[in-house]
XYZ file of C-alpha atoms in Angstrom:
734
model
C -30.324 -28.190 -60.382
C -30.726 -31.009 -58.397
C -27.015 -32.118 -56.709
C -25.640 -35.101 -58.032
C -23.885 -37.846 -55.883
C -20.346 -39.268 -57.468
C -17.825 -41.559 -56.608
C -14.563 -40.215 -54.890
C -12.509 -40.077 -57.975
C -14.796 -38.540 -60.227
C -12.682 -35.706 -62.135
C -15.025 -34.936 -65.458
C -18.439 -34.657 -64.023
C -20.310 -35.351 -67.547
C -22.539 -38.115 -66.388
C -25.193 -38.511 -63.916
C -22.760 -40.393 -61.577
C -24.901 -42.425 -58.852
C -27.211 -40.230 -59.316
C -29.310 -37.336 -58.533
C -30.055 -36.782 -54.732
C -33.705 -35.562 -55.678
C -34.795 -35.930 -51.767
C -32.044 -33.699 -50.593
C -33.308 -31.137 -47.905
C -32.231 -27.627 -46.446
C -29.223 -27.473 -48.855
C -27.143 -24.472 -48.758
C -23.864 -23.219 -49.775
C -21.420 -20.683 -48.336
C -18.909 -18.601 -49.855
C -16.699 -16.047 -48.199
C -14.540 -13.677 -50.103
C -10.979 -15.320 -50.062
C -12.444 -17.852 -47.560
C -14.483 -20.745 -47.341
C -16.241 -22.683 -49.972
C -18.775 -25.519 -48.148
C -21.563 -27.023 -48.888
C -23.965 -28.287 -45.931
C -27.538 -30.300 -46.196
C -29.558 -32.940 -44.777
C -30.821 -36.273 -46.509
C -33.640 -38.697 -45.075
C -32.040 -42.108 -44.140
C -35.430 -43.264 -46.120
C -34.386 -41.823 -49.337
C -33.146 -43.217 -52.349
C -29.430 -42.477 -52.514
C -29.117 -42.736 -48.307
C -26.608 -45.696 -48.656
C -24.661 -44.058 -51.097
C -23.660 -41.441 -49.321
C -20.384 -41.844 -47.574
C -17.460 -39.729 -46.642
C -15.026 -38.676 -49.492
C -17.714 -39.018 -52.044
C -19.017 -35.867 -54.248
C -21.901 -33.804 -54.470
C -21.833 -31.555 -57.900
C -24.247 -28.347 -57.316
C -24.574 -25.024 -58.416
C -22.583 -22.688 -55.990
C -24.015 -19.255 -56.692
C -25.971 -17.300 -59.531
C -23.072 -16.565 -61.448
C -20.694 -19.453 -61.091
C -20.484 -23.068 -62.790
C -21.535 -26.143 -60.930
C -18.936 -26.893 -58.464
C -18.154 -30.328 -56.631
C -18.067 -30.313 -52.738
C -16.355 -33.634 -51.186
C -18.114 -34.824 -48.255
C -16.099 -34.367 -45.025
C -18.176 -34.996 -42.326
C -21.912 -37.220 -41.737
C -24.270 -36.846 -38.647
C -27.568 -38.213 -37.670
C -29.873 -35.585 -36.569
C -31.431 -35.450 -33.014
C -34.863 -37.349 -34.654
C -32.379 -40.059 -36.176
C -34.572 -39.875 -39.240
C -32.139 -37.600 -41.660
C -28.368 -37.257 -42.252
C -26.573 -33.972 -41.841
C -24.110 -33.946 -44.844
C -20.873 -31.016 -44.663
C -19.027 -30.777 -47.995
C -16.105 -29.013 -48.756
C -15.260 -27.418 -51.841
C -12.743 -30.084 -54.114
C -10.200 -27.552 -54.473
C -9.705 -28.420 -50.896
C -8.005 -31.545 -51.726
C -4.811 -29.283 -52.657
C -4.486 -29.137 -48.438
C -3.108 -32.622 -48.780
C -0.551 -31.821 -50.931
C 2.874 -30.243 -49.637
C 5.202 -27.668 -51.182
C 8.368 -27.761 -49.293
C 9.948 -24.516 -50.667
C 9.214 -22.177 -53.168
C 11.111 -18.904 -53.999
C 9.737 -16.151 -56.323
C 11.351 -13.068 -57.359
C 9.936 -9.961 -59.166
C 7.229 -11.822 -60.896
C 3.580 -10.921 -61.679
C 0.482 -13.041 -60.667
C 0.780 -15.594 -63.228
C 4.086 -16.427 -62.908
C 3.551 -16.754 -58.758
C 0.811 -19.112 -58.933
C 2.796 -21.735 -61.759
C 6.046 -21.437 -59.455
C 3.498 -22.894 -56.629
C 2.174 -25.385 -58.674
C 5.457 -26.326 -59.810
C 6.931 -26.816 -56.061
C 4.111 -29.211 -55.315
C 5.562 -32.510 -54.053
C 2.694 -34.539 -56.298
C 1.239 -33.593 -59.576
C -2.029 -32.209 -59.490
C -5.498 -32.257 -61.702
C -5.260 -28.495 -60.841
C -4.542 -25.557 -63.124
C -3.340 -22.576 -61.796
C -4.141 -19.123 -63.157
C -4.067 -15.272 -62.542
C -4.220 -11.865 -64.355
C -2.966 -9.941 -61.549
C -0.066 -8.081 -63.390
C 1.512 -6.666 -59.966
C 5.135 -7.526 -59.931
C 6.038 -8.714 -56.449
C 8.254 -11.532 -54.645
C 8.181 -14.258 -51.597
C 9.560 -17.028 -50.288
C 7.588 -19.949 -48.578
C 8.793 -23.355 -47.072
C 6.930 -26.234 -45.909
C 3.432 -25.618 -46.566
C 0.068 -26.551 -48.747
C -0.617 -25.221 -51.895
C -4.061 -23.697 -50.441
C -1.801 -21.762 -47.577
C 0.623 -20.751 -50.498
C -2.340 -19.060 -52.436
C -4.159 -17.541 -49.495
C -3.575 -19.187 -45.942
C -0.142 -17.962 -44.601
C 1.867 -15.209 -44.127
C 3.888 -14.545 -47.820
C 0.965 -15.900 -49.540
C 0.110 -14.749 -53.050
C -3.084 -12.938 -51.595
C -0.602 -10.842 -48.890
C 1.429 -9.889 -51.480
C 0.176 -9.720 -54.867
C -3.542 -9.246 -53.783
C -6.732 -10.518 -55.542
C -9.539 -12.621 -55.130
C -9.935 -16.326 -55.536
C -12.322 -18.444 -57.770
C -12.627 -21.999 -57.375
C -13.368 -24.247 -60.035
C -13.840 -28.380 -60.081
C -10.046 -28.000 -62.428
C -8.910 -24.818 -61.495
C -7.981 -22.310 -58.936
C -7.362 -18.724 -59.701
C -6.400 -15.283 -57.853
C -7.963 -12.641 -60.127
C -7.143 -9.211 -59.966
C -11.209 -8.508 -59.811
C -13.208 -11.779 -59.597
C -16.438 -9.725 -59.265
C -18.617 -7.078 -61.449
C -18.656 -3.588 -60.036
C -21.466 -1.593 -59.257
C -24.288 -3.947 -59.830
C -26.888 -1.977 -58.276
C -27.322 1.272 -55.755
C -29.703 0.961 -52.787
C -30.382 3.267 -49.712
C -29.817 1.904 -46.182
C -33.146 2.256 -44.178
C -33.563 1.335 -41.029
C -37.410 0.444 -41.353
C -36.184 -2.698 -43.441
C -36.679 -5.534 -41.324
C -34.705 -7.934 -43.748
C -31.550 -5.872 -43.794
C -29.539 -4.975 -40.731
C -26.447 -2.656 -41.199
C -23.849 -0.938 -38.981
C -21.976 2.100 -39.952
C -18.522 2.312 -38.446
C -16.438 5.871 -38.332
C -13.576 4.619 -36.079
C -11.238 5.213 -38.968
C -12.652 7.695 -40.697
C -10.429 10.739 -42.255
C -11.955 13.869 -43.299
C -8.646 16.890 -42.641
C -5.629 16.164 -42.705
C -2.300 18.148 -41.133
C 0.727 17.263 -43.128
C 4.126 17.895 -41.877
C 7.800 16.623 -41.589
C 10.009 15.897 -38.560
C 13.480 16.772 -38.615
C 16.123 16.377 -35.815
C 18.962 18.822 -35.164
C 21.339 18.716 -32.686
C 19.019 16.288 -30.500
C 16.045 18.903 -30.999
C 12.985 17.724 -32.457
C 11.521 20.330 -35.459
C 8.365 19.725 -36.842
C 7.250 21.602 -40.390
C 4.055 21.958 -40.944
C 2.281 22.233 -44.456
C -1.439 23.581 -44.991
C -4.474 21.492 -43.616
C -6.318 19.652 -46.357
C -9.920 19.202 -46.306
C -11.807 16.212 -47.850
C -14.771 17.002 -49.958
C -16.972 15.019 -47.724
C -16.133 16.841 -44.367
C -19.108 19.015 -44.021
C -21.250 15.966 -44.557
C -20.393 14.848 -40.511
C -20.999 15.996 -37.741
C -17.711 16.261 -36.531
C -14.195 16.859 -37.994
C -12.200 13.531 -37.952
C -8.704 15.067 -37.999
C -5.340 13.118 -38.790
C -2.118 14.154 -38.500
C 0.189 12.906 -41.487
C 3.858 12.658 -41.339
C 4.890 13.206 -45.204
C 8.927 13.034 -44.382
C 9.430 9.647 -46.318
C 7.050 11.279 -49.354
C 9.452 14.315 -50.332
C 12.900 15.113 -50.938
C 14.651 17.493 -48.654
C 17.898 19.113 -49.359
C 20.631 19.975 -47.148
C 20.005 23.392 -45.506
C 16.968 23.515 -47.610
C 14.606 27.045 -46.210
C 11.786 26.050 -44.459
C 9.444 27.988 -46.647
C 10.966 25.363 -49.435
C 10.000 22.757 -47.295
C 6.456 23.688 -46.698
C 5.948 24.449 -50.657
C 6.857 20.911 -51.190
C 4.658 19.305 -48.298
C 1.846 21.406 -49.661
C 2.168 19.852 -53.448
C 2.376 16.616 -52.138
C -0.410 16.871 -49.558
C -3.268 18.897 -51.658
C -4.473 15.630 -53.412
C -4.044 12.937 -50.616
C -7.696 12.172 -50.665
C -7.537 10.982 -54.202
C -4.564 8.929 -53.909
C -5.105 5.164 -54.175
C -4.088 4.288 -50.814
C -6.604 6.766 -49.471
C -9.539 5.557 -51.211
C -12.908 6.018 -49.140
C -10.926 7.403 -46.399
C -13.215 9.707 -45.596
C -16.339 7.619 -45.860
C -17.625 5.375 -42.868
C -16.877 1.595 -43.313
C -20.710 -0.028 -43.766
C -21.366 -3.812 -43.038
C -24.855 -4.954 -44.348
C -26.346 -8.311 -43.699
C -29.280 -9.187 -46.093
C -32.178 -11.728 -45.980
C -32.449 -12.125 -49.428
C -35.560 -14.415 -48.736
C -37.323 -11.786 -46.979
C -37.272 -9.367 -49.272
C -37.926 -11.557 -51.740
C -41.141 -12.457 -50.220
C -41.890 -8.175 -49.429
C -44.297 -6.805 -51.628
C -43.049 -3.758 -51.106
C -39.525 -4.641 -51.705
C -38.988 -7.203 -53.952
C -38.554 -4.988 -56.898
C -36.592 -2.443 -55.332
C -33.725 -5.091 -54.489
C -34.616 -7.552 -57.690
C -31.014 -7.154 -58.532
C -29.786 -9.212 -55.556
C -31.563 -12.577 -57.054
C -28.303 -12.233 -59.617
C -25.520 -10.644 -57.439
C -22.271 -12.611 -56.978
C -19.191 -12.946 -54.730
C -17.135 -9.815 -54.501
C -19.665 -7.719 -56.728
C -19.736 -4.124 -55.595
C -22.913 -2.140 -55.041
C -23.487 1.362 -54.514
C -25.234 2.375 -51.002
C -26.391 5.353 -50.122
C -25.971 6.367 -46.034
C -28.430 8.625 -45.314
C -26.988 9.761 -41.916
C -24.024 11.037 -43.597
C -25.867 12.060 -47.163
C -22.788 9.650 -48.685
C -22.531 6.842 -51.106
C -19.994 4.217 -50.326
C -18.739 1.389 -52.686
C -19.232 -1.768 -50.833
C -18.398 -5.436 -51.893
C -20.167 -8.802 -51.337
C -17.834 -10.432 -48.675
C -19.917 -13.512 -48.190
C -23.086 -15.697 -49.896
C -25.504 -17.796 -49.257
C -26.924 -20.217 -51.753
C -29.666 -22.645 -52.129
C -28.362 -24.905 -55.023
C -32.035 -26.605 -55.653
C -33.837 -23.584 -56.095
C -31.035 -21.591 -57.232
C -31.670 -18.889 -55.063
C -29.492 -16.652 -53.197
C -30.763 -17.013 -49.384
C -28.744 -14.289 -47.968
C -25.504 -11.998 -48.203
C -23.301 -9.653 -46.429
C -22.074 -6.734 -47.957
C -18.926 -4.598 -46.227
C -16.950 -1.751 -47.366
C -13.457 -3.259 -48.388
C -11.309 -2.995 -45.989
C -7.227 -2.109 -46.076
C -5.441 -4.768 -48.779
C -2.882 -7.069 -47.565
C -0.574 -4.965 -49.933
C -1.670 -1.486 -47.648
C -1.360 -3.564 -44.420
C 2.240 -4.688 -45.391
C 3.028 -1.364 -46.204
C 1.890 0.055 -42.503
C 3.472 -2.671 -41.179
C 7.015 -1.691 -42.633
C 6.348 1.811 -41.883
C 5.805 0.963 -37.999
C 8.927 -1.415 -37.984
C 10.572 1.607 -39.613
C 9.329 3.916 -37.405
C 10.880 1.529 -34.164
C 14.257 1.506 -36.084
C 14.469 5.188 -36.040
C 13.715 5.431 -32.129
C 16.323 2.617 -31.616
C 18.833 4.603 -34.200
C 18.003 7.711 -31.953
C 18.727 6.150 -28.543
C 21.943 4.754 -29.582
C 23.275 7.866 -30.830
C 21.655 9.212 -27.314
C 24.079 6.544 -25.603
C 27.318 7.236 -27.757
C 27.376 10.963 -27.041
C 27.003 10.259 -23.453
C 30.041 8.030 -23.583
C 31.638 10.531 -25.633
C 31.263 13.180 -22.935
C 32.580 10.900 -20.306
C 36.159 11.552 -19.581
C 38.440 8.419 -20.161
C 42.580 7.690 -20.476
C 43.370 5.082 -22.901
C 46.243 3.375 -22.024
C 47.625 0.649 -25.472
C 49.799 -2.319 -24.238
C 50.042 -5.867 -25.366
C 47.636 -6.773 -23.144
C 45.199 -4.788 -25.033
C 43.456 -1.207 -24.762
C 42.888 -0.048 -20.929
C 40.528 2.716 -20.336
C 40.384 4.270 -16.824
C 38.223 7.288 -15.521
C 40.362 9.468 -13.681
C 37.638 9.783 -10.864
C 37.314 6.328 -10.149
C 41.223 4.790 -11.044
C 40.388 1.585 -9.652
C 37.634 0.819 -12.373
C 39.176 -0.018 -15.449
C 37.742 -1.762 -18.954
C 40.073 -3.817 -20.956
C 39.188 -4.677 -24.608
C 41.416 -6.946 -26.459
C 40.468 -10.113 -28.855
C 39.259 -12.130 -25.799
C 36.274 -9.728 -25.029
C 35.930 -6.840 -22.709
C 36.891 -7.284 -19.126
C 35.829 -5.251 -16.063
C 38.112 -4.579 -13.098
C 37.184 -2.872 -9.590
C 40.692 -3.571 -8.165
C 42.952 -1.211 -10.497
C 43.526 -4.169 -12.770
C 44.866 -6.655 -10.413
C 41.665 -8.949 -11.699
C 39.610 -8.915 -14.397
C 35.957 -10.359 -14.903
C 34.797 -11.448 -18.419
C 31.557 -8.718 -19.547
C 31.164 -9.746 -23.282
C 33.118 -12.638 -25.032
C 32.563 -13.824 -28.360
C 30.046 -16.363 -27.031
C 27.941 -13.437 -25.495
C 27.453 -11.252 -22.236
C 28.261 -12.451 -18.761
C 25.352 -11.191 -16.767
C 27.393 -10.853 -13.394
C 29.328 -8.018 -15.182
C 25.710 -6.239 -15.062
C 25.562 -4.389 -11.912
C 23.139 -1.435 -11.952
C 20.714 -0.042 -14.559
C 17.337 -1.775 -15.955
C 17.689 -4.931 -18.333
C 14.963 -4.743 -20.949
C 14.779 -7.594 -22.849
C 12.164 -8.203 -25.870
C 13.096 -12.346 -25.481
C 15.328 -14.197 -23.179
C 16.170 -17.909 -24.611
C 18.210 -20.718 -23.190
C 18.253 -19.161 -19.652
C 17.265 -21.087 -16.440
C 16.619 -19.003 -13.184
C 16.963 -21.239 -10.132
C 17.769 -20.899 -6.335
C 16.195 -16.956 -6.620
C 12.958 -15.324 -5.321
C 11.273 -13.260 -7.986
C 8.996 -10.531 -6.595
C 7.168 -7.833 -8.412
C 5.884 -5.090 -6.190
C 3.491 -2.460 -6.759
C 5.459 0.982 -6.093
C 2.375 2.800 -4.123
C 0.938 0.065 -2.222
C 1.998 -3.665 -0.898
C 0.274 -5.381 -3.476
C 2.910 -7.955 -4.990
C 3.520 -11.263 -6.654
C 6.082 -13.412 -5.831
C 7.591 -16.707 -7.480
C 9.675 -18.743 -5.315
C 10.354 -22.853 -4.891
C 7.567 -23.354 -7.879
C 4.956 -21.406 -6.416
C 3.496 -18.168 -7.216
C 1.650 -16.300 -4.045
C -0.191 -12.846 -4.718
C -0.594 -10.388 -1.905
C -3.577 -7.908 -1.830
C -2.663 -3.566 -1.749
C -2.835 -4.247 2.319
C -0.191 -6.848 2.185
C -2.373 -10.136 3.091
C -1.962 -12.991 1.490
C -4.738 -14.111 -0.831
C -4.148 -16.591 -3.666
C -1.662 -18.505 -5.032
C -0.981 -21.113 -7.847
C 0.828 -24.289 -6.823
C 1.828 -27.686 -7.846
C -0.316 -30.337 -6.616
C 0.118 -34.326 -5.386
C -2.429 -37.077 -4.886
C -3.285 -37.089 -1.078
C -3.365 -41.002 -1.107
C 0.064 -41.888 -3.243
C 1.948 -38.595 -2.807
C 2.188 -38.722 -6.682
C 2.343 -35.412 -8.697
C -0.642 -34.509 -10.482
C -1.388 -31.416 -12.041
C -1.843 -27.742 -10.589
C -3.927 -25.642 -8.547
C -5.128 -22.083 -7.860
C -5.550 -21.516 -4.365
C -8.294 -19.214 -2.697
C -6.937 -18.436 0.984
C -9.278 -18.341 3.892
C -11.530 -15.442 4.199
C -10.300 -13.894 0.662
C -12.409 -13.367 -2.607
C -10.931 -15.208 -5.677
C -12.557 -14.116 -8.852
C -12.307 -14.547 -12.374
C -13.223 -10.872 -13.590
C -14.060 -8.892 -17.235
C -12.562 -5.242 -17.053
C -13.389 -2.106 -18.401
C -10.288 0.057 -18.153
C -12.162 3.414 -19.118
C -14.517 3.109 -16.092
C -11.989 1.827 -13.996
C -14.006 -0.902 -12.683
C -14.304 -4.503 -13.111
C -17.031 -7.603 -12.781
C -17.022 -11.361 -11.841
C -17.191 -13.682 -14.105
C -16.626 -16.451 -11.920
C -16.358 -15.735 -7.912
C -15.340 -18.062 -4.802
C -16.611 -16.095 -1.930
C -14.853 -15.221 0.873
C -16.418 -17.749 3.076
C -15.899 -20.545 0.816
C -13.944 -23.635 2.543
C -12.960 -26.896 2.430
C -15.871 -27.783 4.864
C -18.251 -25.746 2.703
C -16.864 -25.071 -0.750
C -18.811 -23.344 -3.393
C -18.663 -20.675 -5.931
C -20.979 -18.322 -7.699
C -21.391 -17.599 -11.320
C -22.419 -14.141 -11.626
C -21.746 -14.125 -15.239
C -22.798 -16.245 -17.676
C -21.638 -18.979 -20.170
C -21.951 -18.308 -23.802
C -24.793 -20.877 -23.581
C -26.323 -18.762 -20.833
C -25.827 -19.897 -17.127
C -26.117 -17.353 -14.324
C -26.547 -17.374 -10.871
C -28.297 -14.446 -8.911
C -30.588 -14.162 -6.147
C -29.757 -17.803 -5.012
C -31.249 -19.042 -8.459
C -29.581 -20.513 -10.890
C -30.613 -19.625 -14.597
C -29.906 -21.621 -17.448
C -31.250 -19.888 -20.945
C -30.141 -20.037 -24.577
C -31.258 -18.244 -28.057
C -32.709 -21.256 -29.338
C -32.611 -24.545 -27.247
C -31.484 -25.989 -23.721
C -30.722 -29.350 -23.887
C -30.324 -31.634 -20.562
C -28.907 -35.101 -20.906
C -28.296 -37.647 -18.125
C -26.240 -40.389 -20.224
C -22.916 -38.458 -21.149
C -24.241 -36.627 -23.786
C -24.754 -39.566 -26.105
C -28.540 -38.316 -26.273
C -30.657 -35.969 -24.790
C -33.436 -36.325 -22.403
C -34.891 -32.688 -22.117
C -35.464 -30.213 -24.870
C -36.706 -26.839 -23.837
C -37.456 -24.504 -26.266
C -38.910 -20.558 -26.451
C -42.473 -22.039 -26.473
C -42.507 -25.519 -25.080
C -40.994 -28.522 -23.511
C -39.993 -31.674 -25.029
C -39.370 -34.927 -22.905
C -37.458 -37.807 -24.705
C -37.883 -40.838 -22.676
C -39.933 -41.620 -19.539
C -40.710 -39.046 -17.384
C -41.853 -39.737 -13.588
C -43.203 -37.600 -10.778
C -42.620 -38.317 -7.477
C -44.613 -37.154 -4.612
C -46.375 -34.778 -6.402
C -49.049 -34.487 -9.412
C -49.144 -33.639 -12.761
C -51.256 -30.503 -13.525
C -52.043 -28.102 -16.453
C -52.784 -24.645 -15.042
C -55.883 -22.772 -15.955
C -56.769 -19.328 -15.881
C -60.338 -18.790 -14.039
C -62.161 -16.273 -12.435
C -60.851 -16.600 -8.956
C -57.222 -16.868 -10.362
C -54.987 -19.423 -11.704
C -56.303 -23.053 -11.182
C -54.464 -26.429 -11.716
C -56.178 -29.795 -13.066
C -54.251 -32.814 -12.587
C -53.951 -35.595 -15.431
C -55.991 -38.363 -15.380
C -53.938 -41.599 -15.023
C -54.684 -45.532 -15.009
C -52.902 -48.704 -14.178
C -51.907 -49.221 -17.418
C -50.898 -47.109 -20.526
C -54.119 -46.051 -22.305
C -55.048 -43.231 -24.553
C -58.635 -41.911 -25.497
C -60.911 -40.009 -28.076
C -64.157 -38.916 -27.505
C -67.046 -38.138 -30.044
C -70.534 -37.996 -30.960
C -72.555 -39.790 -33.144
C -76.314 -40.546 -34.171
C -77.413 -44.172 -35.163
C -79.398 -44.345 -38.497
C -82.930 -45.398 -39.713
C -82.127 -49.126 -38.935
C -80.680 -48.402 -35.270
C -77.169 -48.662 -36.308
C -73.860 -46.947 -36.976
C -70.255 -47.462 -37.781
C -67.805 -45.428 -36.213
C -64.351 -45.133 -37.927
C -61.221 -45.062 -35.624
C -59.643 -41.623 -36.830
C -56.303 -42.638 -38.769
C -53.629 -40.223 -36.851
C -55.520 -41.527 -33.523
C -55.339 -45.348 -34.736
C -51.270 -44.488 -35.100
C -51.422 -43.995 -31.602
C -53.093 -46.901 -30.418
C -52.389 -50.789 -30.961
C -56.034 -51.964 -31.654
C -54.954 -55.900 -31.827
C -55.468 -55.454 -28.328
C -58.652 -55.298 -26.600
C -59.737 -51.612 -26.715
C -62.650 -50.418 -24.487
C -65.320 -48.053 -25.905
C -67.981 -46.433 -23.236
C -71.192 -45.192 -24.435
C -73.526 -42.579 -22.786
C -77.283 -42.067 -24.483
C -78.571 -38.596 -25.048
C -82.543 -39.847 -25.025
C -84.449 -42.936 -23.324
C -83.177 -45.267 -26.223
C -80.497 -47.795 -25.156
C -77.316 -48.069 -27.377
C -74.534 -50.682 -26.992
C -71.481 -51.817 -29.029
C -72.476 -55.005 -31.087
C -68.622 -54.804 -32.846
C -65.362 -53.929 -32.545
C -62.968 -54.179 -35.238
C -59.305 -52.845 -35.990
C -60.410 -49.685 -37.594
C -63.574 -49.220 -36.375
C -66.468 -49.949 -34.228
C -70.243 -50.858 -34.431
C -72.899 -48.728 -32.155
C -76.672 -50.161 -32.279
C -79.717 -48.874 -30.486
C -83.220 -50.439 -29.636
C -84.942 -47.086 -31.698
C -83.563 -45.266 -35.079
C -81.665 -42.009 -34.821
C -80.550 -42.111 -31.079
C -78.224 -39.450 -30.220
C -75.156 -40.370 -27.970
C -71.778 -40.093 -26.888
C -68.845 -42.420 -27.205
C -65.302 -42.663 -25.472
C -62.622 -44.901 -26.816
C -59.705 -46.062 -24.615
C -56.703 -48.016 -25.936
C -53.523 -49.361 -25.243
C -50.609 -47.276 -26.180
C -48.565 -48.306 -29.481
C -45.147 -49.717 -27.633
C -46.328 -50.032 -24.294
C -49.283 -52.577 -24.432
C -47.520 -54.751 -21.928
C -46.800 -52.443 -19.157
C -48.959 -52.160 -15.750
C -47.856 -50.331 -12.594
C -44.180 -50.493 -13.827
C -41.503 -50.618 -11.403
C -39.869 -47.056 -11.149
C -37.057 -48.908 -9.472
C -37.157 -46.344 -6.271
C -36.614 -47.682 -3.230
C -38.232 -46.722 0.208
C -34.505 -45.979 1.155
C -34.030 -44.191 -1.901
C -37.263 -41.715 -0.971
C -36.030 -41.389 2.461
C -32.369 -39.900 1.087
C -34.705 -37.736 -1.483
C -37.307 -36.055 0.723
C -36.432 -37.236 4.313
C -40.064 -37.695 4.867
C -40.556 -41.761 4.317
C -39.607 -43.383 7.253
C -40.053 -46.737 6.364
C -37.041 -48.815 4.348
C -37.520 -51.783 2.326
C -37.115 -54.117 5.098
C -40.803 -52.701 6.416
C -42.778 -53.806 3.146
C -43.565 -57.778 2.909
């Protein structure tokens, strides 16, 4: 379909609105599974609807082969480099929900539809959108101060996290379906020889054999009871066996004093179907990600029939993919789809095996938390046992309960309603160790303080030093400065606050490299035990000769090696000398464009050609004024006359309102001359009929007709400064 432009307030889309965007170009709609839905395109500034295109207005377009026409709100407009087209970015109209607010909503033991309705009902402002879900899962959540889209699929506690599902955006409704797409729409085989398809196979999370066990702790001793190993039907399809120990302690019920054989039988009963349990589905299959260039497949005579089903595939549809490396079939889902709404064709798509669902992810996170709580409980029990083993005498008085160690009678601990106090002088004085307000840190005199988070604490008047126990390397924080020593104990760097040298006003901070020391920012490989510098300040850099090296490269590709600076990029390198407001030099993979004037000082402009004696340069021919030339051959007719048309394209480059020059050379003894010069042609006559000749036309370049020996603005002083070759100054020139 042809996309249609509408006013920002349109909600029905039953008319042609402001009009069809027939001249729209490069239109592409991108949608990700439970992610973005966005339209991008370009439109010529000379187009009929250019003046109607503005921020906030809506574009109606078909988003995919299976979905109805969808409205996209224009959010960004920008002229391209040429200035001839405007680049359009428009987001799904459902993104309007980001502008609403849910102050608070509590959902308790409801299915997906009830949860979606609760979110709609909690919005501060009423909305044109209906909310829907067919998910029967029952769950609960609480959310505060989020927008509706976040509540559905964009924050901790969202519908997507606790109920799961796949989102479908429509012009007046947003839905969470248990399954949005169709299952098993096609089957195909991966092949390395298909250039239109790239794929990766990941076996990092593969499991083909498990060893189930339970863990019991008796008298502080851990005991493991192991069941029989369980193998996946796909185990022998891989070059290696992928083993995982599986703790089933929480999955089976163990009675007190139950025999080991009985426990083992329960383990085996539970674990025998482990690979077919829903939470372990496809864990014995590799994860596959496929990038498909559908346009290239469509243009391939050999592959177009094999992959024709991709023409009508939809987001979240599943396909069966045969992985020849392991001789297995895996089920993969369309996670991202790019669609041309004008030609109504799929451009490209990304297919991947389904990842862990939000529900499964949260379950694993909860299990991790439970394991950590178990560890804390074990450590607490250990500490309690140690306290129990300590010899203590207890005395009860009106002051509280006093605990005394018979071996150290001067050390007392008192417990009463005010807290816990500690004495080192046999009870003459007590210091508060724990009160109702917290712990008095002055009473902590030994051991290691392990803290997850310290809140509301100010450390003053202290020097904090972290040392390497085996070398002299250290980091010291003192008086607001952080200093670093290397393994030999030398000061090598510091992070310090800075001030303005003239005013003395604080203006920031700095990382200092000490004289004779290297400072670098490195990328590290812990497995190889090495790191490589990305940015490096050499040891001989100093205030008189400051410099740095760039051994690594920026994402755009700037590197420094062998005293040479390399600038590279995947598509294009742009140089600008006006703060980036426009580009002046564009470097592509096969050519260079100069936008604006191009001056060469103290050199020549050459083309270089291969010859039998090497590569030789031919300098450019130049004149005092800006001329362009064309050359041709012709023959006068039987009357000794011929009209030569100025080629249209060449005529676009010169201005024939100004006098142009024609130079003739006869290829016979006859004479030829120009008898007439017009705007689109010139006439040549000869003193004999049928005279062959050559002609050369030179006309003034359009837009530069008045230029002659233009002043470059460079003075002799500038040239002397630049090249140190010119000794004269401006005063030497009359």
